[in-house]
Tab-separated table of C-alpha atoms and ligand atoms in Angstrom:
chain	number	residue	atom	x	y	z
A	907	UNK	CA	-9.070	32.507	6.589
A	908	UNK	CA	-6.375	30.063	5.722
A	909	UNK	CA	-7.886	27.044	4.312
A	910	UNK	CA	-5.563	23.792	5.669
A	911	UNK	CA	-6.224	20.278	4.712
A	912	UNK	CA	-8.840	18.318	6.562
A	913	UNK	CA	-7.775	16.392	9.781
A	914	UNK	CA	-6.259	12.373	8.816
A	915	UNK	CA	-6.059	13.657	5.074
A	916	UNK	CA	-2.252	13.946	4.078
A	917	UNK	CA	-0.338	15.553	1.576
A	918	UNK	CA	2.460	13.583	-0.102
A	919	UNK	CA	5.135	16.194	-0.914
A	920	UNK	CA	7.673	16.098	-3.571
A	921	UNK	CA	10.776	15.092	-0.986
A	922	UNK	CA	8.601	11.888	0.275
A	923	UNK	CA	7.674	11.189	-3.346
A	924	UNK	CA	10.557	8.714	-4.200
A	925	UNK	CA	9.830	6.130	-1.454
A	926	UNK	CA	6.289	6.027	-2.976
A	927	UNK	CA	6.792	5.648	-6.397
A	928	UNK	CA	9.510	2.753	-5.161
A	929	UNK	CA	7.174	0.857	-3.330
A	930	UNK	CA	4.573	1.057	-6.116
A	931	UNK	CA	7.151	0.178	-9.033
A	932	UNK	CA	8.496	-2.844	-6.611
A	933	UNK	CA	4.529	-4.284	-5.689
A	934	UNK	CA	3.806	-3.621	-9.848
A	935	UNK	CA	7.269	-5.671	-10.852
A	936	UNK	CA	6.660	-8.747	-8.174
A	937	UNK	CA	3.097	-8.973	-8.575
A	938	UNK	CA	3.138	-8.661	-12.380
A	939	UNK	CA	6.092	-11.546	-12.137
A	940	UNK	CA	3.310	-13.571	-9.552
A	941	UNK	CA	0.887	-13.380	-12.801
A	942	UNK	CA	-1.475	-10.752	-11.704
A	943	UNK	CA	-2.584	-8.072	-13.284
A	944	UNK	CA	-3.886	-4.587	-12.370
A	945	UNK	CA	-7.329	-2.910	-12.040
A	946	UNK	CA	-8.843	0.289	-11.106
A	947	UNK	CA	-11.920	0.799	-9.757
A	948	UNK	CA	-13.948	3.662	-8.765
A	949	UNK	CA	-13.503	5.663	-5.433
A	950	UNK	CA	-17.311	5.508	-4.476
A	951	UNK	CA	-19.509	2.978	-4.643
A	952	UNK	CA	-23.389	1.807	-3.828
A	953	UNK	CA	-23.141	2.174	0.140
A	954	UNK	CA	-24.813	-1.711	0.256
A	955	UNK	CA	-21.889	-3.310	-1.397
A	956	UNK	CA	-19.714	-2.031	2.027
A	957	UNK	CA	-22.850	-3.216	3.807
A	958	UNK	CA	-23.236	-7.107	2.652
A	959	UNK	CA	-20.005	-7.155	1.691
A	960	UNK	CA	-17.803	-6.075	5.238
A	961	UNK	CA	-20.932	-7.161	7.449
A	962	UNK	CA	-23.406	-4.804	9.185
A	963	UNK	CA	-21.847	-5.372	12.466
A	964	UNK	CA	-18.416	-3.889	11.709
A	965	UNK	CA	-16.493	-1.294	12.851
A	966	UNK	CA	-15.742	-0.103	9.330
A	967	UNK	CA	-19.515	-0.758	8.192
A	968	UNK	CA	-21.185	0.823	11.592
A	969	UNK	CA	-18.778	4.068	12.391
A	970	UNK	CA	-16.073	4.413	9.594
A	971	UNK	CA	-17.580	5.231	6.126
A	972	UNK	CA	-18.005	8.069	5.055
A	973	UNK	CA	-21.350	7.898	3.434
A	974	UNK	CA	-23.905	10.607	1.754
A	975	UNK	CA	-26.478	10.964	-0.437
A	976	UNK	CA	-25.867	12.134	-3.796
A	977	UNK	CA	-28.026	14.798	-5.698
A	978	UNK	CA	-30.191	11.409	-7.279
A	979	UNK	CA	-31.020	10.541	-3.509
A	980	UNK	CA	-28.516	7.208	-4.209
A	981	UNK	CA	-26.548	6.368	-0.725
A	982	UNK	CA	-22.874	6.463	-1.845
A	983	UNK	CA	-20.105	5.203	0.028
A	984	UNK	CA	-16.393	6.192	-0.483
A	985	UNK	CA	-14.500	2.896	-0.385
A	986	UNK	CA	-12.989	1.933	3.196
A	987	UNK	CA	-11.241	-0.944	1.662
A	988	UNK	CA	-10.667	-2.443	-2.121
A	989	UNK	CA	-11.676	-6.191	-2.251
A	990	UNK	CA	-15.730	-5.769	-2.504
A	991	UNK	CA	-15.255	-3.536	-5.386
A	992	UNK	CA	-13.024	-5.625	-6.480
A	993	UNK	CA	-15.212	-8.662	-6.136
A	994	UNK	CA	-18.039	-6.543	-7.889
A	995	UNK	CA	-16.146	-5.542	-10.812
A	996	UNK	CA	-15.322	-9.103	-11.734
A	997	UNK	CA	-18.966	-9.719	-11.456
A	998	UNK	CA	-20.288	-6.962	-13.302
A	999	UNK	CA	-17.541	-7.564	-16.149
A	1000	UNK	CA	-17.969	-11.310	-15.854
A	1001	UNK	CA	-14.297	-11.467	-15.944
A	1002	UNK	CA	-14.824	-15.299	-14.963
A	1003	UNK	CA	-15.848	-16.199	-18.793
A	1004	UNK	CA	-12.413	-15.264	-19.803
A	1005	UNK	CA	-10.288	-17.478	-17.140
A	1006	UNK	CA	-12.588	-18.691	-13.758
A	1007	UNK	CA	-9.086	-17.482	-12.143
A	1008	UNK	CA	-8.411	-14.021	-11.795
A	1009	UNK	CA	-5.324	-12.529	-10.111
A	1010	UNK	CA	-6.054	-8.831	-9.434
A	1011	UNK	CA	-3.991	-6.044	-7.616
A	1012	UNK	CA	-4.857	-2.250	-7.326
A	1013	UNK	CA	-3.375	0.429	-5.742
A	1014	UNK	CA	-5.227	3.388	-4.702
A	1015	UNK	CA	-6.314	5.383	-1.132
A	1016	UNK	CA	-9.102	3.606	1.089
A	1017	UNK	CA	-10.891	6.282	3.199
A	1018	UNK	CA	-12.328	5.457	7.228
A	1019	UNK	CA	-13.335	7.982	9.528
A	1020	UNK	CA	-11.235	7.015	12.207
A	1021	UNK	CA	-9.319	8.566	15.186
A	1022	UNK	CA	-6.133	10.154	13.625
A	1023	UNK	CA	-3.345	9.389	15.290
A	1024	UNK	CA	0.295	7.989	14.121
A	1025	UNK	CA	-0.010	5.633	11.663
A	1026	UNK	CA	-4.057	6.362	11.335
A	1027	UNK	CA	-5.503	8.284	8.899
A	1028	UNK	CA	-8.782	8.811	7.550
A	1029	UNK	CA	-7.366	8.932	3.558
A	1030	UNK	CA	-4.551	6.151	3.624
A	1031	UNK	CA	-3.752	3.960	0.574
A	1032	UNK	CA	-3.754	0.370	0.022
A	1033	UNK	CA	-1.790	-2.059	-2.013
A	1034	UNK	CA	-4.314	-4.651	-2.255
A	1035	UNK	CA	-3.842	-8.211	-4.640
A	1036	UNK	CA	-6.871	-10.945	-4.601
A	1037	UNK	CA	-6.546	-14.223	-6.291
A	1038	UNK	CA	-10.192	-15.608	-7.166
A	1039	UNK	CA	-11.397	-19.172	-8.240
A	1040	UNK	CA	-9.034	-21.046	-6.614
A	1041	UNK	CA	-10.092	-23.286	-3.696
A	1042	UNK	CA	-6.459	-25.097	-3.076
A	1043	UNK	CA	-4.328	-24.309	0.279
A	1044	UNK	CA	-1.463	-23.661	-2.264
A	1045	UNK	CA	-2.837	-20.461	-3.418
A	1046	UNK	CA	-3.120	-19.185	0.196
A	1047	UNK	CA	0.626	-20.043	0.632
A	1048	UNK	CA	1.760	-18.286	-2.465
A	1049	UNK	CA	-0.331	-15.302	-2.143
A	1050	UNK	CA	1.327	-15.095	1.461
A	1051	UNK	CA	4.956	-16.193	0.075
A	1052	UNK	CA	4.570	-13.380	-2.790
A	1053	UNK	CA	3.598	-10.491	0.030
A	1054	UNK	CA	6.550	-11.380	1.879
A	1055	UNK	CA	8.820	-11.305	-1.228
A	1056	UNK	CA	7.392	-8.033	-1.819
A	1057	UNK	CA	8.142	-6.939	2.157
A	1058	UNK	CA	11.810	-8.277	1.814
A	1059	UNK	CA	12.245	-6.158	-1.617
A	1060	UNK	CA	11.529	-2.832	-0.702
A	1061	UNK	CA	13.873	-3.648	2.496
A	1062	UNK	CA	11.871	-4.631	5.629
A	1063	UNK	CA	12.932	-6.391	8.486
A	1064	UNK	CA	12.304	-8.123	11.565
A	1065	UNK	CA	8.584	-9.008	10.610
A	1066	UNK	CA	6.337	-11.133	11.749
A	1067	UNK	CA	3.724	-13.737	10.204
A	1068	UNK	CA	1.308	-14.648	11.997
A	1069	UNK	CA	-1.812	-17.097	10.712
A	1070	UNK	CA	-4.799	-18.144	11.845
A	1071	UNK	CA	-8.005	-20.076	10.771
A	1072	UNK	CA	-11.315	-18.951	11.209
A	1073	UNK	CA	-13.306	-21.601	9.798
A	1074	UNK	CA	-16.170	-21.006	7.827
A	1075	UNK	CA	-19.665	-20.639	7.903
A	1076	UNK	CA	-20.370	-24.804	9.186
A	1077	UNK	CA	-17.916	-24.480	11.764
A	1078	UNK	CA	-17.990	-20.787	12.843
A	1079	UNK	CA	-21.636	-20.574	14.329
A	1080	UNK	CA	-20.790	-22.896	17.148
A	1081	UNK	CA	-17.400	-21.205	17.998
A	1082	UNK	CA	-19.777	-18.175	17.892
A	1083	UNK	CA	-21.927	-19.390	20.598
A	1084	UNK	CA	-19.264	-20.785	22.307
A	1085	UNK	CA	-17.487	-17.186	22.792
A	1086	UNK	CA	-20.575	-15.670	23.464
A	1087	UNK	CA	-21.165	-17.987	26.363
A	1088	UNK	CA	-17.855	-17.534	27.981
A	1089	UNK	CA	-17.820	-13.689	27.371
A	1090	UNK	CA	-21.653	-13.448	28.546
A	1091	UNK	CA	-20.288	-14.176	32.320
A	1092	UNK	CA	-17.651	-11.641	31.912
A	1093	UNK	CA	-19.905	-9.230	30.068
A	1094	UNK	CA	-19.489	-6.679	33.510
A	1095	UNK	CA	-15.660	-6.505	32.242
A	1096	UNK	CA	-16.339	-5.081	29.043
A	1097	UNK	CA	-16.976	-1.637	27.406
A	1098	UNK	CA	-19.852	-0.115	25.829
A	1099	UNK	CA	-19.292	-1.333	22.509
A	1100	UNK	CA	-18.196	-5.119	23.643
A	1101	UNK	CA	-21.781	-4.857	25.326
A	1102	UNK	CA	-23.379	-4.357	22.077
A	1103	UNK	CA	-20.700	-6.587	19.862
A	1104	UNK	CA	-21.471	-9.592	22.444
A	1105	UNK	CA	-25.061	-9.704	20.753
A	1106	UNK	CA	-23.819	-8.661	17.530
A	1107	UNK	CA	-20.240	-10.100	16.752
A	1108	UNK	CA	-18.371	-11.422	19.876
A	1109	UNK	CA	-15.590	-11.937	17.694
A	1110	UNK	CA	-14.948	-8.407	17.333
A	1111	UNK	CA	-13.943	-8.395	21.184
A	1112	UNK	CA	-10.633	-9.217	20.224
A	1113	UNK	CA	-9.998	-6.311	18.261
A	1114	UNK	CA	-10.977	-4.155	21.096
A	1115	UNK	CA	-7.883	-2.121	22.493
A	1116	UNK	CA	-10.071	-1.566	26.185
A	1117	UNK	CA	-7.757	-3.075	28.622
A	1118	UNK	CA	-10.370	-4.570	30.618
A	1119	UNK	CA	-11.808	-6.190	27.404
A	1120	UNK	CA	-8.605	-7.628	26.715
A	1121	UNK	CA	-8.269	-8.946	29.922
A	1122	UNK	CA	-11.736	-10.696	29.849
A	1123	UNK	CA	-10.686	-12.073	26.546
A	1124	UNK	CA	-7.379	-13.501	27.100
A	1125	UNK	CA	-8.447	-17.038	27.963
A	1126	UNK	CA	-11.272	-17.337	25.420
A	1127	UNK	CA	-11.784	-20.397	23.600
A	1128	UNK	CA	-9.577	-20.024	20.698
A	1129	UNK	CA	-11.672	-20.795	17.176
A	1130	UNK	CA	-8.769	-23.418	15.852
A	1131	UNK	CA	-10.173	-25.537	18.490
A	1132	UNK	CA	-13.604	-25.482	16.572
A	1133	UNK	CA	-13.037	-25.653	13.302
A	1134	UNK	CA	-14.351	-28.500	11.061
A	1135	UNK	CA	-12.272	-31.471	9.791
A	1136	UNK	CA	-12.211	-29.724	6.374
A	1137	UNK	CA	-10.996	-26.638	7.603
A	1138	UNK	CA	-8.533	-28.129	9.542
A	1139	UNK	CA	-7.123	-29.812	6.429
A	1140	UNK	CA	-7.041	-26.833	4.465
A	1141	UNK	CA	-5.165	-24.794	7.172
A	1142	UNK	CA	-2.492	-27.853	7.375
A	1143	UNK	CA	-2.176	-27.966	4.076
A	1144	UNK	CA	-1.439	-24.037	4.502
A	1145	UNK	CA	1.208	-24.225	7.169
A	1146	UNK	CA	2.737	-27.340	4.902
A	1147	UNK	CA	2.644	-25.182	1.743
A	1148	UNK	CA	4.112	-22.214	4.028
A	1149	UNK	CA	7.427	-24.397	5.525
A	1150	UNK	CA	7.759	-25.423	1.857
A	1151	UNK	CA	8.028	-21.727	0.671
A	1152	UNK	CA	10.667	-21.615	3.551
A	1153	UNK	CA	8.669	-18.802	5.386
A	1154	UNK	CA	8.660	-18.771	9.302
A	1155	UNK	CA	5.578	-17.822	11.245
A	1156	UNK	CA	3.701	-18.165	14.473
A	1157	UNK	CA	0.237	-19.073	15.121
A	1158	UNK	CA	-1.917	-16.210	16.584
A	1159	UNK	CA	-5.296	-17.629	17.899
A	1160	UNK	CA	-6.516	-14.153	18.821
A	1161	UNK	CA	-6.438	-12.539	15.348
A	1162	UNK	CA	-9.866	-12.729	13.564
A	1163	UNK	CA	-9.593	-9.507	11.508
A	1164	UNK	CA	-11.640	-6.451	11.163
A	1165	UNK	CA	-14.026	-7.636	8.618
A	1166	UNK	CA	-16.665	-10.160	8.686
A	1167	UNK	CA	-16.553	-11.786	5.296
A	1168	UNK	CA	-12.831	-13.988	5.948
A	1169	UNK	CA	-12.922	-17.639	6.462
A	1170	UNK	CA	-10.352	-20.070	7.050
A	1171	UNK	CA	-7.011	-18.589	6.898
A	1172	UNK	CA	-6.255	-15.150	8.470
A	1173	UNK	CA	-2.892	-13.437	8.544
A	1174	UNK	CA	-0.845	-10.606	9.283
A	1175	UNK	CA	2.268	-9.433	9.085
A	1176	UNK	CA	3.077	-7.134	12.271
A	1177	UNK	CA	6.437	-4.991	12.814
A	1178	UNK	CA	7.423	-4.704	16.314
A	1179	UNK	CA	8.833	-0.974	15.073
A	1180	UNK	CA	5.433	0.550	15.145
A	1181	UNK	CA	4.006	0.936	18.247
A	1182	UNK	CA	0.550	0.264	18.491
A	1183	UNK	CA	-0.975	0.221	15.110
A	1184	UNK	CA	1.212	-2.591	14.380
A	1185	UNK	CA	-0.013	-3.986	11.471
A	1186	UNK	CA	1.639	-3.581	8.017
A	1187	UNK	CA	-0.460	-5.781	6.044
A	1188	UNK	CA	-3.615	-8.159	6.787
A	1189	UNK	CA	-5.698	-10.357	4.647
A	1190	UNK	CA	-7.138	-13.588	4.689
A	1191	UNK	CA	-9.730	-16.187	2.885
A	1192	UNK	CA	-12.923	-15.154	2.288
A	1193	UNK	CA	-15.167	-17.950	0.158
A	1194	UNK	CA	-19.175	-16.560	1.210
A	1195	UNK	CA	-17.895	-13.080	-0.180
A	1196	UNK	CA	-19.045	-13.716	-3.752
A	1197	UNK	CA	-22.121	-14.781	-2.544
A	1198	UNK	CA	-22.895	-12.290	-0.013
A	1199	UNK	CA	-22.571	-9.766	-2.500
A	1200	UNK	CA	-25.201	-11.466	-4.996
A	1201	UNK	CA	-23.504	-13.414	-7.324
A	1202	UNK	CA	-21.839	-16.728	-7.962
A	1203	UNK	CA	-20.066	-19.125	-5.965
A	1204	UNK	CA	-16.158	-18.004	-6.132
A	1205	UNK	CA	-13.593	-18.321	-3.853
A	1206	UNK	CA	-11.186	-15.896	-2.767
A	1207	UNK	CA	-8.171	-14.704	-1.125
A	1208	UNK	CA	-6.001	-11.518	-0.495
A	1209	UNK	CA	-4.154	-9.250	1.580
A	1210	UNK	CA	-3.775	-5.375	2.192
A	1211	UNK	CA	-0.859	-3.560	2.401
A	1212	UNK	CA	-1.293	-0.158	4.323
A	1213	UNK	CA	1.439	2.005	2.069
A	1214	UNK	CA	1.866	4.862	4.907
A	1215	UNK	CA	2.711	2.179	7.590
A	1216	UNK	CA	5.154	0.391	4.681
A	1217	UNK	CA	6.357	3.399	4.115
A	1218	UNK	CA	7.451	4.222	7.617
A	1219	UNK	CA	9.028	1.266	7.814
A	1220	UNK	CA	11.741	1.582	4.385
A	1221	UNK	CA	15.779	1.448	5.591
A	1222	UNK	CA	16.353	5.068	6.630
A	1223	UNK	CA	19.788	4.844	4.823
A	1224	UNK	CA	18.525	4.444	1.515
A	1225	UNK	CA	18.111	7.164	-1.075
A	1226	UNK	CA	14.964	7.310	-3.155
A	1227	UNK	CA	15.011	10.713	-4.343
A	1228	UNK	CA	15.622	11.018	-8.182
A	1229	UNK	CA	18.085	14.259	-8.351
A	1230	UNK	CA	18.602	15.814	-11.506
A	1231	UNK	CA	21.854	14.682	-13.528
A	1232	UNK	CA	22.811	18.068	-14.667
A	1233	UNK	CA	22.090	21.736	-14.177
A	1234	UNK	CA	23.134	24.264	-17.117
A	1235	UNK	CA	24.443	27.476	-15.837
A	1236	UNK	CA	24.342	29.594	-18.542
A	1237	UNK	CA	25.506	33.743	-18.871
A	1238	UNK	CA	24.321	36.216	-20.643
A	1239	UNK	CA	21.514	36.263	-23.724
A	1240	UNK	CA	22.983	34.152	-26.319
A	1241	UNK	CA	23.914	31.622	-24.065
A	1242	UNK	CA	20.800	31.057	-22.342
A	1243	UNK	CA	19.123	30.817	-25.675
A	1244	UNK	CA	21.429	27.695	-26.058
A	1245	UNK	CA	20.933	26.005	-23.063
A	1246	UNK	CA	17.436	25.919	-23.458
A	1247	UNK	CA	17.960	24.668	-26.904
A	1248	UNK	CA	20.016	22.030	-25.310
A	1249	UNK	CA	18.171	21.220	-22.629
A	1250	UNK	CA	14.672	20.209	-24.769
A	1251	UNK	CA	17.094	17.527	-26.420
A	1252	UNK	CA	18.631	16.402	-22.909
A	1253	UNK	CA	15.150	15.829	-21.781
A	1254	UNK	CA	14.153	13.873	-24.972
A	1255	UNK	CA	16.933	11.703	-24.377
A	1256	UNK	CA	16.229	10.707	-20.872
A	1257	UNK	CA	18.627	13.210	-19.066
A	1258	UNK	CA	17.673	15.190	-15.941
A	1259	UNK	CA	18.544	18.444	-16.663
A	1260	UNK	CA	17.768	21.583	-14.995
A	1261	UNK	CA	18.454	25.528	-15.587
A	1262	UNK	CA	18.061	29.152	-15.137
A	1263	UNK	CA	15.333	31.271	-15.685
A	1264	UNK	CA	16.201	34.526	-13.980
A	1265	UNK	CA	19.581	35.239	-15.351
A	1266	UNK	CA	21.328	35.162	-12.033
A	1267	UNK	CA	25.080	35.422	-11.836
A	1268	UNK	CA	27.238	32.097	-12.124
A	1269	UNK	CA	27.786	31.684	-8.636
A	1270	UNK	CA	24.141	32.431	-7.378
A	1271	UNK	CA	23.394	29.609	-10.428
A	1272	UNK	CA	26.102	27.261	-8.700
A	1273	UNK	CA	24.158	27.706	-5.083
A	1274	UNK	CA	20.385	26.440	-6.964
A	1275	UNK	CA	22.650	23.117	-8.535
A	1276	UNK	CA	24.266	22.485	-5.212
A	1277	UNK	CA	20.801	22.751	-3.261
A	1278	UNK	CA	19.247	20.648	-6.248
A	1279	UNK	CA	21.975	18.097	-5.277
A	1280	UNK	CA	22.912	18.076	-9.369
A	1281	UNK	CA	25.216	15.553	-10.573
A	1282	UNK	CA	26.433	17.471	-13.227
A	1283	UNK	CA	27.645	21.541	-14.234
A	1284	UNK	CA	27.464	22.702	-17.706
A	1285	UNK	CA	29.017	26.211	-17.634
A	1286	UNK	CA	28.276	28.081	-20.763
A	1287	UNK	CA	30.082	31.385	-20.314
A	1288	UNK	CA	30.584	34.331	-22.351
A	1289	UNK	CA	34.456	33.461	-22.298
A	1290	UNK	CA	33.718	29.486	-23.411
A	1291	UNK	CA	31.235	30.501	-26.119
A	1292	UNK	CA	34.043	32.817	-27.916
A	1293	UNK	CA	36.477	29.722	-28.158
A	1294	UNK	CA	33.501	26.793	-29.052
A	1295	UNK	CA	33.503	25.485	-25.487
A	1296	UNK	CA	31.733	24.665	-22.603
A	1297	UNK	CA	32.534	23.461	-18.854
A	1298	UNK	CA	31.763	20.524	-17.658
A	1299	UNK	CA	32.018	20.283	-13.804
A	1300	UNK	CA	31.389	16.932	-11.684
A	1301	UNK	CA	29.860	18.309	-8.595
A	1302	UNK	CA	30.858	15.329	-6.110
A	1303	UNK	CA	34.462	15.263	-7.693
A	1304	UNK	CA	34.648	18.685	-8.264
A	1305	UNK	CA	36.800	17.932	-11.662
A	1306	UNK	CA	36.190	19.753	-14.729
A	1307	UNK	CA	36.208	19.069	-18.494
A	1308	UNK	CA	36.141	21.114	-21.361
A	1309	UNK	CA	33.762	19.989	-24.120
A	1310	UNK	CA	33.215	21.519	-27.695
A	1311	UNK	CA	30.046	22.975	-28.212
A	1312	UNK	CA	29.594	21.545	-31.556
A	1313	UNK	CA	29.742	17.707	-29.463
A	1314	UNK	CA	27.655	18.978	-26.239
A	1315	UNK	CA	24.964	16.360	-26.668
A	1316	UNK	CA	27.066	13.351	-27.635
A	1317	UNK	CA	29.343	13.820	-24.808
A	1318	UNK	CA	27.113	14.585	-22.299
A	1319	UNK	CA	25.094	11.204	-23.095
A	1320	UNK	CA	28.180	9.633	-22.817
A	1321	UNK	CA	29.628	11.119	-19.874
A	1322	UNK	CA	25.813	10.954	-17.729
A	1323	UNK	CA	24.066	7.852	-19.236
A	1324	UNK	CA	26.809	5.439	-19.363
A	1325	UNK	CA	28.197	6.907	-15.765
B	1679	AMP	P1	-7.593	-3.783	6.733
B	1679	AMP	O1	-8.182	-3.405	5.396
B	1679	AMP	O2	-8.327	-3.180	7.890
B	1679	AMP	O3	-7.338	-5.239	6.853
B	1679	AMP	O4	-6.157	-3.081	6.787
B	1679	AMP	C1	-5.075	-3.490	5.999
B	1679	AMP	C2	-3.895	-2.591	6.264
B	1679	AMP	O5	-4.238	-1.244	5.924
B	1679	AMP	C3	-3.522	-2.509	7.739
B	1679	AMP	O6	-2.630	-3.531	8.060
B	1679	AMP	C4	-2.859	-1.148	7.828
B	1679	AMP	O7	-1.503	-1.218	7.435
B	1679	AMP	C5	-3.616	-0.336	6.809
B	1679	AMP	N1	-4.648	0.510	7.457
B	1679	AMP	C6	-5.893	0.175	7.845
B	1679	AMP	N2	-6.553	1.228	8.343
B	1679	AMP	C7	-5.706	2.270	8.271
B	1679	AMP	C8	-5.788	3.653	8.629
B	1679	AMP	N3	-6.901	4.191	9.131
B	1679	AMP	N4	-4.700	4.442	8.403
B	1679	AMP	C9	-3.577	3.937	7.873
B	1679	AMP	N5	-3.428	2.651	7.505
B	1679	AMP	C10	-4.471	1.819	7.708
């Protein structure tokens, strides 16, 4: 039997590589630049930090982990998302007694047993950032200003921002009841699960694609309408920060986000190239996080960037494959005993540099540095070696040079490097 990969698990292949090493390099270079740096953390965790930390009543938390118990009869959880590990590593390494502010960013697959479907998997990866410690609105802006950077960098366009405020845990009750009581008379509208979120988490509604659901949520009371005095200050102070930064963005009443632990500012940045799952990146406030999870009082923001959806979205036009600067066709023994001489000090000096390994005939050898898309020929032939020589061929201008053997390396640093 053919064993195949497992259904929303993806390989990345060598040909897709480049975009993904691009986007990583690019997040690494602006967020280092932003003042954060980077952490790893483990793919599994204790299942309860999911738990508290993304709320019982989420989709994630109630259908998407993939949980199990481990030979110590320990329920382990692989991580659906980064920022409650992240939040528990800080913790746990008291990174607070170094600098109460700590600007993280990790990069790394998330894993949710979802319906596959474009732009769905069950492994996808995340580039995730968190600032923690800081209460002021400015943060919010500049986290959101240095995602967008980011966005603009690796090439995207035509995006949207759009912000909301969800309050916080004064304000949001009331909102709470407030849905529940308009959604209660339109509870014969919704579907099975809206049923059960309506006692659970009525804000969750709005996530629900069910057509009718949508339609009995469209003129809900919107939470901006309900949020305190100090929330409302904070989120203007947002949008001010935000026009300052010189970004653009629309208000969108209707997104609360997937998971339970955000407060006051929400956003996401949605292409209109992607069809349904939309979103490229979401993230938001979340100040009761800290505490849910069992330790101090720290606030927080950060976003999610999901890299396949990114990825999708890079200029089609652009070339991120790394081909190799120069292939050595060598014939016979003698000179294939040089070019591999040759080739260990290419590679030591930062040259690409391919050969042969079968003996094939030159023009068999010519076919492999075409299809490798080679920059660079070096012919060593039987003819060359007699006189000292070798033949250097530029494969896009087809000229060719003839180099003494005794210079090879010097001129072929020269000719590639300096290019
Ligand atoms: P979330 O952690 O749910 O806020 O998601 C943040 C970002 O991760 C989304 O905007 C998507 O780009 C991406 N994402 C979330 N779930 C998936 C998934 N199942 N497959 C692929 N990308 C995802």
């Amino acid at each position: 039997m053919e064993i195949k990969a497992i259904r929303g698990f993806n390989d990345i292949l060598p040909d897709e590589i480049g975009k993904w090493q691009f986007v990583e390099e690019t997040a690494r270079e602006i967020f280092e630049g932003f003042g954060f740096s980077e952490i790893r953390i483990p793919v599994i965790e204790r299942t309860e930090l999911f738990s508290r930390g993304i709320g019982e009543a989420t989709d994630i938390v109630e259908k998407e982990m993939y949980t199990f118990t481990d030979r110590s009869g320990h329920s382990l959880t692989l991580r659906p998302e980064a920022t409650a590990s992240i939040v528990r590593a800080y913790l746990e390494h008291q990174i607070y007694t170094f600098d109460p502010v700590a600007k993280l960013y990790f990069i790394g697959p998330m894993f949710r047993y979802e319906r596959p479907q474009k732009g769905r998997y069950r492994q996808f990866y995340q580039i995730d950032a968190e600032v923690f410690g800081v209460e002021n609105p400015m943060v919010d802006a500049e986290v959101v200003l240095m995602l967008i950077h980011f966005l603009k960098k690796v090439g995207l366009e035509n995006l949207e921002l759009q912000i909301n405020s969800l309050g916080c845990r004064n304000c949001r009750p009331r909102y709470r009841e407030e849905l529940k009581k308009f959604l209660e008379k339109k509870s014969f509208q919704l579907c099975e699960d809206c049923q059960r979120r309506l006692q659970t988490n009525p804000l969750r509604i709005f996530d629900c694609k069910v057509e009718t659901c949508q339609e009995a949520i469209a003129d809900a009371p919107k939470v901006m309408d309900f949020i305190c005095d100090e929330c409302q200050k904070h989120f203007d102070k947002v949008k001010e920060y935000l026009k300052m930064g010189g970004l653009d963005f629309i208000l969108n009443p209707r997104m609360v986000r997937g998971l339970d632990y955000y407060t006051r500012t929400a956003f996401e940045v949605v292409s209109y190239q992607l069809g349904s799952q939309n979103a490229v990146t979401g993230g938001g406030r979340y100040d009761n996080l800290f505490k849910d999870i069992g330790g101090l009082d720290v606030p927080g923001i950060g976003f999610a960037i999901g890299m396949e959806r990114l990825i999708s979205l890079l200029p089609k036009d652009k070339e991120f494959t790394q081909y190799p600067h120069l292939f050595i066709a060598a014939l016979g023994e003698e000179n294939s005993k040089k070019a591999y001489e040759l080739i260990n000090q290419l590679h030591l000096h930062g040259i690409r540099a391919e050969l042969d390994y079968e003996g094939k005939s030159l023009k068999s050898q010519m076919r492999r540095a075409n299809k490798l898309r080679a920059q660079y020929v070096l012919i060593l032939g039987e003819e060359e070696l007699r006189r000292g020589k070798a033949v250097l061929r530029n494969m896009e201008s087809k000229s060719q040079e003839e180099i003494p053997m005794r210079d090879l390396l010097n001129t072929l640093k020269t000719r590639i490097l300096h290019d």
